[in-house]
Short mmCIF file of C-alpha atoms and ligand atoms in Angstrom, two decimals:
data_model
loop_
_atom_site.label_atom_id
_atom_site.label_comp_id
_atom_site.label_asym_id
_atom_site.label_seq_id
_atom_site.Cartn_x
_atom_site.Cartn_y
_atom_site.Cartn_z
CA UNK A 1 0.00 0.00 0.00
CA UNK A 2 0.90 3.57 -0.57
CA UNK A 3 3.06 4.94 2.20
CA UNK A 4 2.49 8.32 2.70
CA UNK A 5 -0.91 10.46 0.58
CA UNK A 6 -0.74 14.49 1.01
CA UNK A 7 -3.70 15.99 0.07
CA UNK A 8 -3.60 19.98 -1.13
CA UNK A 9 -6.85 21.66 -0.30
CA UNK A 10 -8.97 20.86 2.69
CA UNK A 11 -11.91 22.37 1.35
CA UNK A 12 -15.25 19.49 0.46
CA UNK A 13 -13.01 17.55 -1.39
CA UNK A 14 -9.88 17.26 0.30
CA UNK A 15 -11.39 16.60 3.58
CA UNK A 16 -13.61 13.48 1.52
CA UNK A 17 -10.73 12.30 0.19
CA UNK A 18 -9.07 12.02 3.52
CA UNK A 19 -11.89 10.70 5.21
CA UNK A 20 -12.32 8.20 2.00
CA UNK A 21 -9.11 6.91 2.54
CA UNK A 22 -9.91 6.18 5.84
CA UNK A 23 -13.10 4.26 5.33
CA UNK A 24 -11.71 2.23 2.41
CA UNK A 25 -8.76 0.84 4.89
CA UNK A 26 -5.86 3.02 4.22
CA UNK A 27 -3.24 2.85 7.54
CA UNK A 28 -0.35 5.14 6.14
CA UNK A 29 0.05 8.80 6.95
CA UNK A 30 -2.78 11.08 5.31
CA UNK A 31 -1.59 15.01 5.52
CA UNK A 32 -4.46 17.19 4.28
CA UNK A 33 -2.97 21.00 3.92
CA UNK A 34 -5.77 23.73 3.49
CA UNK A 35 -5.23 27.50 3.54
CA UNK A 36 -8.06 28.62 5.13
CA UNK A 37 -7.86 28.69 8.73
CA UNK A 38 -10.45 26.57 9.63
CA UNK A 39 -11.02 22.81 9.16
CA UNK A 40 -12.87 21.77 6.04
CA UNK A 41 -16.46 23.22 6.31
CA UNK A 42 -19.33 23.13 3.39
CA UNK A 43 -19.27 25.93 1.48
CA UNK A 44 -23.16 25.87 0.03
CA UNK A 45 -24.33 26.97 3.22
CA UNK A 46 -22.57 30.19 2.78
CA UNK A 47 -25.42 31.75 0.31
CA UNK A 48 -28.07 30.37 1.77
CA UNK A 49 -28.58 29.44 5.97
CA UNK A 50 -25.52 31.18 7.20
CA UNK A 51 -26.31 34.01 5.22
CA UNK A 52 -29.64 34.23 6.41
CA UNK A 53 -28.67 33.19 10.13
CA UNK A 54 -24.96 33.04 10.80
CA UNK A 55 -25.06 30.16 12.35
CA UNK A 56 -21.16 28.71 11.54
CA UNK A 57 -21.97 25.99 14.23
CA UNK A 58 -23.84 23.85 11.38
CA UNK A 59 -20.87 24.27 8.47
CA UNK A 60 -17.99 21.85 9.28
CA UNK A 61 -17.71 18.96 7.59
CA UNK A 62 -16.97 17.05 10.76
CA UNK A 63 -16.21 17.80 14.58
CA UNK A 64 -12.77 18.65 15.38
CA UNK A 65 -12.16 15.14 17.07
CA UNK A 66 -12.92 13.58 13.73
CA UNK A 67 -9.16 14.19 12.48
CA UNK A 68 -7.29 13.24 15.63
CA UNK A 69 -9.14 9.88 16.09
CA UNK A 70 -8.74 9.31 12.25
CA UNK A 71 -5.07 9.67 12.18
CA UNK A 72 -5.69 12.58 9.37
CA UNK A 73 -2.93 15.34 9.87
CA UNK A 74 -4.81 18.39 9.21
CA UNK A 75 -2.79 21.38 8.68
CA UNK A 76 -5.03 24.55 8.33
CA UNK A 77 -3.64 27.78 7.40
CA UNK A 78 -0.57 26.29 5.68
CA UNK A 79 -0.53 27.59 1.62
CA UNK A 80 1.49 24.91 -0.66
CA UNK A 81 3.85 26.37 -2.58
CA UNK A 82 5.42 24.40 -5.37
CA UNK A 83 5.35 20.48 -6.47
CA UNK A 84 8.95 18.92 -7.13
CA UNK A 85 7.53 16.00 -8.97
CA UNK A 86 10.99 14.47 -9.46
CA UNK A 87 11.87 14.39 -5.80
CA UNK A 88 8.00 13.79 -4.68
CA UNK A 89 8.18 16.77 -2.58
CA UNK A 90 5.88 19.65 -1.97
CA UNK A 91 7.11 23.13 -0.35
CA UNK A 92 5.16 24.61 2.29
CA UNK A 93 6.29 28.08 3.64
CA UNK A 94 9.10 26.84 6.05
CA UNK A 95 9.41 22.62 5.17
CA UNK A 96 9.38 20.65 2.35
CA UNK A 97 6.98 17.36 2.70
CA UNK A 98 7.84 13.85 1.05
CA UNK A 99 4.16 12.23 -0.88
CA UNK A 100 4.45 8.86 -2.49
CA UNK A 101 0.78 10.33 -4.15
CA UNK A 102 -0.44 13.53 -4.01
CA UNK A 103 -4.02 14.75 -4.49
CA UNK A 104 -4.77 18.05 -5.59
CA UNK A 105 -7.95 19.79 -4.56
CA UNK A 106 -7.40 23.49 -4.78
CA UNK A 107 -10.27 24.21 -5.88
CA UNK A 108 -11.51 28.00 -7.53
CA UNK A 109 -11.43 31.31 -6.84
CA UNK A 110 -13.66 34.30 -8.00
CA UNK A 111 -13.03 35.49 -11.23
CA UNK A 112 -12.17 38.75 -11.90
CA UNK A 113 -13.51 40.49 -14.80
CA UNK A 114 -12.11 43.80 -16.81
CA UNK A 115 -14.64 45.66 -14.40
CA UNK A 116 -13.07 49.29 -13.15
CA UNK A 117 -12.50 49.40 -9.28
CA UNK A 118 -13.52 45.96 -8.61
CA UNK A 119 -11.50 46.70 -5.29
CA UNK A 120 -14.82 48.02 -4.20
CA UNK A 121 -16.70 44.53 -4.26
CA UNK A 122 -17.07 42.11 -2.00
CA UNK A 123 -16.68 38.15 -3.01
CA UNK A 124 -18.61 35.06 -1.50
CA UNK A 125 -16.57 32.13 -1.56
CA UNK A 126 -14.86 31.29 2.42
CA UNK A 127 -16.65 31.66 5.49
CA UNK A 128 -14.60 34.78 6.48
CA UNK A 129 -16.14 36.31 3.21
CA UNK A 130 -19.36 35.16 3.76
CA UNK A 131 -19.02 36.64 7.63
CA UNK A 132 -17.62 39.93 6.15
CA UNK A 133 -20.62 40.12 3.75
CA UNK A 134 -23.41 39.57 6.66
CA UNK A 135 -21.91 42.63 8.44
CA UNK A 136 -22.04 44.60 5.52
CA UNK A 137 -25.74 43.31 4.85
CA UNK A 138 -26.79 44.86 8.12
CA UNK A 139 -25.61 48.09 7.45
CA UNK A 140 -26.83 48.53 3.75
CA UNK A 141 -29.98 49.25 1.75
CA UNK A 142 -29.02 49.16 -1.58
CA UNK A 143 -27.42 46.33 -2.64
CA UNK A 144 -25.82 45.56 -6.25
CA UNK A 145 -25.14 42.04 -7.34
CA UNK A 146 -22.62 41.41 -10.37
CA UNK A 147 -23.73 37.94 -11.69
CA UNK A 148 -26.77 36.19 -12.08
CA UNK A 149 -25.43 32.82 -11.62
CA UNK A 150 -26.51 30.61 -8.49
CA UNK A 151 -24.38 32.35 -5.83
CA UNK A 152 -25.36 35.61 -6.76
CA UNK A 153 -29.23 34.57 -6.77
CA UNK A 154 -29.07 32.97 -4.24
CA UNK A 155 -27.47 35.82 -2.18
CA UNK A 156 -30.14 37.95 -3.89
CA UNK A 157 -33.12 35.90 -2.36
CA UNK A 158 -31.87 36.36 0.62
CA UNK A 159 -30.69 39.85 0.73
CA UNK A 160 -34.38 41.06 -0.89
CA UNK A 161 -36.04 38.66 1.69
CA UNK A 162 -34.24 40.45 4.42
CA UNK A 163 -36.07 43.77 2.93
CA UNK A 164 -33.00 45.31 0.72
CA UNK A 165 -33.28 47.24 -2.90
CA UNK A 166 -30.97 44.60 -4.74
CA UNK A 167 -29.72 44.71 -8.01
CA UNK A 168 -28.61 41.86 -9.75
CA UNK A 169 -26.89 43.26 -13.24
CA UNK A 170 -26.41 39.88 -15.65
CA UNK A 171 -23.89 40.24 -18.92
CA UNK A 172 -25.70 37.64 -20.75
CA UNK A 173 -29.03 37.49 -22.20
CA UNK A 174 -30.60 35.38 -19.18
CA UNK A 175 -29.83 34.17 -15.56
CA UNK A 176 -27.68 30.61 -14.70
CA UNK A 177 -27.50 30.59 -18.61
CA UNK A 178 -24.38 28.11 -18.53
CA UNK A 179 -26.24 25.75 -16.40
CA UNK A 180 -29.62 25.53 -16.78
CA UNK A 181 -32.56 25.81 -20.12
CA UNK A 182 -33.83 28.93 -20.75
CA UNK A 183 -36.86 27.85 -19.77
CA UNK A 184 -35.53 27.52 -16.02
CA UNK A 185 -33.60 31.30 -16.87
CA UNK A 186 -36.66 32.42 -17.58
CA UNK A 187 -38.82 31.27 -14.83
CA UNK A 188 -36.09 31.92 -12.24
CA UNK A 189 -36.13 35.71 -13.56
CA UNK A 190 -39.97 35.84 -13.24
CA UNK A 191 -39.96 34.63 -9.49
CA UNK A 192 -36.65 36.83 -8.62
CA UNK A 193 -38.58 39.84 -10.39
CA UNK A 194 -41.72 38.99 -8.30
CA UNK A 195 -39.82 39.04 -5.21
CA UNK A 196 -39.04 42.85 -6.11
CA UNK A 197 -35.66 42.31 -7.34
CA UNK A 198 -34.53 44.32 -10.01
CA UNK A 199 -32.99 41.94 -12.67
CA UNK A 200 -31.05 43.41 -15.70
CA UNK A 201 -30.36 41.24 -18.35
CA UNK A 202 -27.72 41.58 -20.72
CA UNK A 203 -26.30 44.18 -18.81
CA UNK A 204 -22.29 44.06 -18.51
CA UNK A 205 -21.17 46.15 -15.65
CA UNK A 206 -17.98 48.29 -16.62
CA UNK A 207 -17.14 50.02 -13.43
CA UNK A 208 -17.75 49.69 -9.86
CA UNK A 209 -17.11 52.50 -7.13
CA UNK A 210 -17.82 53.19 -3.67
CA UNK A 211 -21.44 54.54 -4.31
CA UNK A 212 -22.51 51.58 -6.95
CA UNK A 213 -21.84 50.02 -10.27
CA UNK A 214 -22.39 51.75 -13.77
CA UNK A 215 -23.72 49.03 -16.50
CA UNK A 216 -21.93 49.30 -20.05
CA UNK A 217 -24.90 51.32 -21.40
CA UNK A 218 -23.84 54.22 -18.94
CA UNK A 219 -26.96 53.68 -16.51
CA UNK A 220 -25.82 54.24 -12.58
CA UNK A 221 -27.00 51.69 -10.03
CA UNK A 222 -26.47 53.03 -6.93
CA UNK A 223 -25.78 50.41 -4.26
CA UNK A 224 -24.13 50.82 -0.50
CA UNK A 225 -22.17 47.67 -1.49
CA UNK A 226 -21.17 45.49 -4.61
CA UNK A 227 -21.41 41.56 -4.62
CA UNK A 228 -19.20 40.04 -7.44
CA UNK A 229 -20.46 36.70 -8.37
CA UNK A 230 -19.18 36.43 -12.15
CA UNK A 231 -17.58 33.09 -11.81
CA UNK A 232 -15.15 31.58 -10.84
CA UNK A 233 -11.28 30.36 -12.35
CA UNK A 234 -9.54 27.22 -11.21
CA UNK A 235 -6.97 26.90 -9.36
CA UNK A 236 -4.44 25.50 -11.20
CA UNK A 237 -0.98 27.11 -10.86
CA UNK A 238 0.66 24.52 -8.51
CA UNK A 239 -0.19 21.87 -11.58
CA UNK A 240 0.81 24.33 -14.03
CA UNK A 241 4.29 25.25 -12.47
CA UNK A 242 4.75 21.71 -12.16
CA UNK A 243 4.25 20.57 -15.48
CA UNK A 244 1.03 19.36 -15.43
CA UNK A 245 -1.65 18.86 -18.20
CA UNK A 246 -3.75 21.92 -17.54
CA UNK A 247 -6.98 22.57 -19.90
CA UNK A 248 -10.04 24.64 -17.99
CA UNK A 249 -8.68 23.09 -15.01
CA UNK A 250 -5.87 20.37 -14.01
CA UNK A 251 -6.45 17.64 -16.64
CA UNK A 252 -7.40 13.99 -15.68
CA UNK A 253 -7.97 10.54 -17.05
CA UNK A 254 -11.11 8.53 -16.72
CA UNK A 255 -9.56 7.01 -13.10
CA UNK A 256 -8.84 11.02 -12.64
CA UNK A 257 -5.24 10.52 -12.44
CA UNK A 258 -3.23 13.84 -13.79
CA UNK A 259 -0.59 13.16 -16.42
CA UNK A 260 1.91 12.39 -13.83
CA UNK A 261 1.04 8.75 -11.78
CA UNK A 262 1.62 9.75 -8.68
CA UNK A 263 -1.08 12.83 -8.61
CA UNK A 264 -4.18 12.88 -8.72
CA UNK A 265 -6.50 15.90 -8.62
CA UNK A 266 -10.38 16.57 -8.20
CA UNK A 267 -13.22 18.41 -7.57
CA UNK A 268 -13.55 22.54 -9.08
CA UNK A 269 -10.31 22.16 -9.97
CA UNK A 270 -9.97 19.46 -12.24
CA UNK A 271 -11.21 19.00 -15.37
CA UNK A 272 -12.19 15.33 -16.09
CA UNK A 273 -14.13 13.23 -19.36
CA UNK A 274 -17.55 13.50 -19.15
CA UNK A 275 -18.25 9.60 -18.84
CA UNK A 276 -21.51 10.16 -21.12
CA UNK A 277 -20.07 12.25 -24.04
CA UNK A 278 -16.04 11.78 -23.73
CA UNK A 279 -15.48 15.85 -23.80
CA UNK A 280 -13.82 17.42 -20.97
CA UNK A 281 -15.76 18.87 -18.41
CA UNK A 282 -15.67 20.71 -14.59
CA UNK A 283 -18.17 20.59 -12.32
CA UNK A 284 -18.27 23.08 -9.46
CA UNK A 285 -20.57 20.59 -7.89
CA UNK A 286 -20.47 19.05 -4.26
CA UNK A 287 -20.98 16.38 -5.89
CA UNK A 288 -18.90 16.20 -8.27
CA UNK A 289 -16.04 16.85 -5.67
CA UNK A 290 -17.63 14.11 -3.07
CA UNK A 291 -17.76 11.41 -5.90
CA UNK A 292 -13.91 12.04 -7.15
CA UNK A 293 -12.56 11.41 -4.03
CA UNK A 294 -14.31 8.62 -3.40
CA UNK A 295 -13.01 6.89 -6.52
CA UNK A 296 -9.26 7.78 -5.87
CA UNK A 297 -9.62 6.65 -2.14
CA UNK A 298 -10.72 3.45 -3.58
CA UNK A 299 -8.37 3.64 -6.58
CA UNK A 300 -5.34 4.15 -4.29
CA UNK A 301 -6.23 1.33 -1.33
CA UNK A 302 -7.46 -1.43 -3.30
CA UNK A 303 -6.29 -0.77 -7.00
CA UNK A 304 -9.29 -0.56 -8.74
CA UNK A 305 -9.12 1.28 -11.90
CA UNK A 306 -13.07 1.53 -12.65
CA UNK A 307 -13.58 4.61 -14.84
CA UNK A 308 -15.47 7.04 -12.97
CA UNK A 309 -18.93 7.23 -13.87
CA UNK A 310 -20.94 9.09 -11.19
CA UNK A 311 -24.46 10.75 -12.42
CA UNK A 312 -23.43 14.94 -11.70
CA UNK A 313 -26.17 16.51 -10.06
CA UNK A 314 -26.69 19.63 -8.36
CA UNK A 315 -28.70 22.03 -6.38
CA UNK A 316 -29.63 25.66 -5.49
CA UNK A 317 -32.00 26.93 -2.90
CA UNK A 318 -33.37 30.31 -4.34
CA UNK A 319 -35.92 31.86 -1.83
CA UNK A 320 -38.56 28.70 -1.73
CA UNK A 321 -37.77 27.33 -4.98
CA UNK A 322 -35.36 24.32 -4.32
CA UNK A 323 -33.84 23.92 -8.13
CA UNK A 324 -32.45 20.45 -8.95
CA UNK A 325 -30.50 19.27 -11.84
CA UNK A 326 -29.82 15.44 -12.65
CA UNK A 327 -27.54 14.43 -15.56
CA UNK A 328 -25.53 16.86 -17.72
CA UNK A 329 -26.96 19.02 -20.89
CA UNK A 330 -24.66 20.57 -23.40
CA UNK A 331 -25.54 23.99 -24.31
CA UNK A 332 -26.81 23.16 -28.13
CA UNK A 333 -29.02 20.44 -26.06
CA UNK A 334 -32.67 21.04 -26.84
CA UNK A 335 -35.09 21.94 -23.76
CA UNK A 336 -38.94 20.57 -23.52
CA UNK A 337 -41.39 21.52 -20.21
CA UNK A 338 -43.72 19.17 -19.39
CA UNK A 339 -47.14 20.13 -17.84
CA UNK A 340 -45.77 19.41 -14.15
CA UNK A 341 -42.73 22.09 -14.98
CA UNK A 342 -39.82 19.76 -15.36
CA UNK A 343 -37.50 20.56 -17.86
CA UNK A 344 -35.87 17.63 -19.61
CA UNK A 345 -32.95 18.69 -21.58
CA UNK A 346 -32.80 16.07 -25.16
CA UNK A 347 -30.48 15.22 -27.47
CA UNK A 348 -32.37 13.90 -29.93
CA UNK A 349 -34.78 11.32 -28.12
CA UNK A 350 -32.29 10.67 -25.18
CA UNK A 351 -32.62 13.15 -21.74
CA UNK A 352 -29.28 14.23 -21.16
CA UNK A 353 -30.62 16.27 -17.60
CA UNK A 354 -33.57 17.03 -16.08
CA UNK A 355 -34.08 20.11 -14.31
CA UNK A 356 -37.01 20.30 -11.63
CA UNK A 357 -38.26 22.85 -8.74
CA UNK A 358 -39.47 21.66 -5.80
CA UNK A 359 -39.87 18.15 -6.64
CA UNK A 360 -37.59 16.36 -5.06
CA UNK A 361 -39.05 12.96 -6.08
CA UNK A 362 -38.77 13.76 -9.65
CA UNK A 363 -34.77 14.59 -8.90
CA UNK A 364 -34.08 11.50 -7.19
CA UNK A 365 -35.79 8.94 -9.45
CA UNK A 366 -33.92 10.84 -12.52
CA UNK A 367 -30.65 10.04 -10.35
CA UNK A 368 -31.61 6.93 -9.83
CA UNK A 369 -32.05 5.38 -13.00
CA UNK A 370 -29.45 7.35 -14.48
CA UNK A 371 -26.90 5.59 -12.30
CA UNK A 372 -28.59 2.20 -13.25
CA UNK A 373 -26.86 3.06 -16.43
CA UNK A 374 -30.83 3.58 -18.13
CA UNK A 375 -30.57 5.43 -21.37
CA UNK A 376 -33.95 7.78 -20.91
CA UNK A 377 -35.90 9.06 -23.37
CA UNK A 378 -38.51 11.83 -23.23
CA UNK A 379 -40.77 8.63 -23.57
CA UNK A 380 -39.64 7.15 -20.80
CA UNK A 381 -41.20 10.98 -18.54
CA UNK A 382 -44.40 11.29 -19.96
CA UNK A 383 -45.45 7.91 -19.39
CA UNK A 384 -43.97 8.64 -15.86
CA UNK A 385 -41.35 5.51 -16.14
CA UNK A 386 -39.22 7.81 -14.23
C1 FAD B 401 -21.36 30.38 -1.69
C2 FAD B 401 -21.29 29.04 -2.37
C3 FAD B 401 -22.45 28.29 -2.54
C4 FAD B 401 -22.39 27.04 -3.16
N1 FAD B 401 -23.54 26.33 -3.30
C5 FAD B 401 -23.51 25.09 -3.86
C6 FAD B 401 -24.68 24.29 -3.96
O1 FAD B 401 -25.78 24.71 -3.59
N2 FAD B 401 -24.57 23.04 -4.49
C7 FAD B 401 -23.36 22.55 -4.92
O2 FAD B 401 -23.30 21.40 -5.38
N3 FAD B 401 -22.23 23.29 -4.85
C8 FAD B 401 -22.28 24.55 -4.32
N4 FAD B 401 -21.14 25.29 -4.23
C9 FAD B 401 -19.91 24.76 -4.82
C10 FAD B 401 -19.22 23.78 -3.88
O3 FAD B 401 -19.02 24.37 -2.63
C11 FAD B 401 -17.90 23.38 -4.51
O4 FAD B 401 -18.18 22.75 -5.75
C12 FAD B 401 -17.10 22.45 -3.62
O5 FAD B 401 -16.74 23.08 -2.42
C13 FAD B 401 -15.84 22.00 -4.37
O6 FAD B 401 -14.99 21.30 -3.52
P1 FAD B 401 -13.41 21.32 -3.77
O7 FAD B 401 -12.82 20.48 -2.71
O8 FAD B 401 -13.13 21.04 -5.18
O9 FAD B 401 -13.01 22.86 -3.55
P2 FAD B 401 -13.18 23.75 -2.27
O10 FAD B 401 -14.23 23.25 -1.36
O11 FAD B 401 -13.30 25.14 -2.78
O12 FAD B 401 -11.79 23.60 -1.50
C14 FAD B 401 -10.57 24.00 -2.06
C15 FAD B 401 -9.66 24.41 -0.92
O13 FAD B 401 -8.31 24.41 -1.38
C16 FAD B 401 -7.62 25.46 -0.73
N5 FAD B 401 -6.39 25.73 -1.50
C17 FAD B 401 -6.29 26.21 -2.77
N6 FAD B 401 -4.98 26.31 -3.13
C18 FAD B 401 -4.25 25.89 -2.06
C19 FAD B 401 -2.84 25.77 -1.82
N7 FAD B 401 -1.94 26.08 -2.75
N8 FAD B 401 -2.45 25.31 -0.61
C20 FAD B 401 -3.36 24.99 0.35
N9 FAD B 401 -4.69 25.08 0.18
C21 FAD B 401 -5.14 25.52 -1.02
C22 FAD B 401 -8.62 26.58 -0.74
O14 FAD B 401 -8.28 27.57 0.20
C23 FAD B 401 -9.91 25.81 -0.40
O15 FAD B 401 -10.13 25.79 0.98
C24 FAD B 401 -21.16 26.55 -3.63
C25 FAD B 401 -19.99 27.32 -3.48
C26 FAD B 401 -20.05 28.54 -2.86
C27 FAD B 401 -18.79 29.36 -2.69
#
């Protein structure tokens, strides 16, 4: 068995890769090395409960105890430097640490765009952000948004909920358009605009300052504070100074081992072959990260080399709409709504995802015989197969 596994980011799936390890029998030395400087704690929380209550008691992962009695060296606060892939070595401010593998799980960061004085906006990604945020929340009125992807909605919902003006300013033509039909972008718009929120559509922001943002078109939006939530970039310059195959994230295999043997890498940061379609994909997905780890726990303790094949699927709690999506569309996919307001996206005959809104049941049975390996067919929903 391997001797000694370092892990590089003790964010969702770092710490499951540790704990992974742990379950699937591994007795050599697991060191998981996170920057933050608390111990791995679920992010989704961040732009939804804790924003609403800040209530960090609910976020970590596990309690404290859960490293000690598992033998996982956790080392918060501690930034990794460089990979010496010849020597197996990884440089950490003041050591350098041997790894006979290493697993990368850096992560992402938000993106910044060519916006002016974007040193005026706040981010949401760590806890301290989302803490800083909260405080900021309950001394504003006006509140601008850059973004109408899921973390900026969803930060919306809440903010407008609370009472606040909020402006949510979107560069493309509709909201989540990367993830979701335009169906869902449209209905999501509706209930966000029913809520009171002012949504602008196709509406590039080109300069932020300390009273508010100005859109492209010259119209002033003023806001007491500036969310950016225009995506987010990989982390992948420890990979990339190391020599590593790096696409729209650190590039892996089908077993989601990197070009080099000895390192692996997962989660946001890694960019992987979609098991249905062969293209290269990454998923900023819980459980996308969740799932990877789990196969290179299992990959590294017993030696299997299954492909992975996990069914993506993700969620996002807008005010009381609970949006699910099973499987994964490709933008040129076609979009259908059926009469109970599921959205199955098609290629050709065969659902690729299906998006739902409150219907949990829907979601799961999707999952379900998607990871029975079913090929589904828009058939296979209206007859209510699924
Ligand atoms: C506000 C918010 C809401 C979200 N909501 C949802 C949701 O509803 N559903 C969903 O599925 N997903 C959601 N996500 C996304 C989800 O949290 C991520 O997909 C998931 O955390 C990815 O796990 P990861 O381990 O790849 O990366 P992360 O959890 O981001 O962990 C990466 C860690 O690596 C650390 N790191 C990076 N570089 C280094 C280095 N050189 N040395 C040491 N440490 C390093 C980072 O500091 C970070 O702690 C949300 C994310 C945010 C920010």
């Amino acid at each position: 068995m391997i001797g000694q596994i370092v892990i590089v980011g003790a964010g969702q799936g770092g710490f499951q890769a540790a704990a992974s390890l742990r379950q699937e029998g591994y007795d050599g030395r697991i060191i998981l090395i996170g920057e933050e400087p608390e111990a791995p704690y679920q992010r989704p929380p961040l732009s939804k409960a804790y924003m609403k209550t800040g209530d960090a008691g609910q976020l970590a992962l596990r309690p404290a105890a859960f490293y000690d009695t598992n033998a996982i060296e956790l080392r918060k606060g501690t930034r990794v430097d460089a990979i010496d892939r010849r020597a197996q070595r990884i440089q950490i401010a003041d050591e350098d640490l041997a790894y006979d593998h290493l697993i990368l799980a850096t992560g992402t960061r938000n993106m910044r765009p060519p916006i002016s004085g974007l040193e005026h906006t706040r981010d949401l990604r760590t806890l301290a952000d989302a803490a800083a945020l909260r405080d900021a929340l309950a001394r504003a009125e006006r509140i601008g948004v850059i973004g109408g992807g899921f973390i900026g909605l969803e930060f919306a919902a809440v903010a407008r909920a609370a009472g606040h003006h909020v402006t949510v300013a979107e560069a493309g033509a509709r909201l989540m358009g990367r993830a979701v039909s335009s169906q869902m972008s449209d209905r999501f718009a509706q209930k966000h605009r029913d809520m009171g929120t002012d949504i602008r559509l196709a509406s590039p922001v080109a300069a932020v300052t300390p009273d508010g943002m100005t859109l492209a078109d010259g119209t002033q939006i003023s806001a007491d504070f500036v969310l950016l939530a225009a995506g987010v970039v990989p982390n992948v310059e420890l990979a990339l100074d190391a020599g590593l195959d790096v696409d729209n994230g650190i590039v892996v295999g089908s077993t989601l081992l990197t070009s080099d043997p000895s390192i692996s890498a997962l989660g946001d940061c890694a960019c992987f072959p979609d098991p249905a379609t062969g293209r290269l994909v990454r998923l900023e997905s819980v459980q996308a990260a969740t799932d990877h780890a789990r196969l290179i726990a299992k990959r590294l303790v017993t030696g299997d080399q299954s492909a992975y094949r996990a069914v993506p699927w993700f969620w996002s709690d807008q005010s009381d709409w609970k949006l699910q999506i099973a499987g994964l569309a490709e933008a040129t996919d076609a979009a259908e709504t059926l009469p109970d307001g599921t959205v199955l996206r098609l290629k050709g005959d065969q659902v690729t995802a299906v998006e739902t809104v409150n219907n949990a049941r829907a979601h799961m049975r999707t999952r379900k015989a998607m990871g029975q390996g079913s090929i589904l067919t828009k058939e296979d929903f209206v007859s209510a197969q699924v």
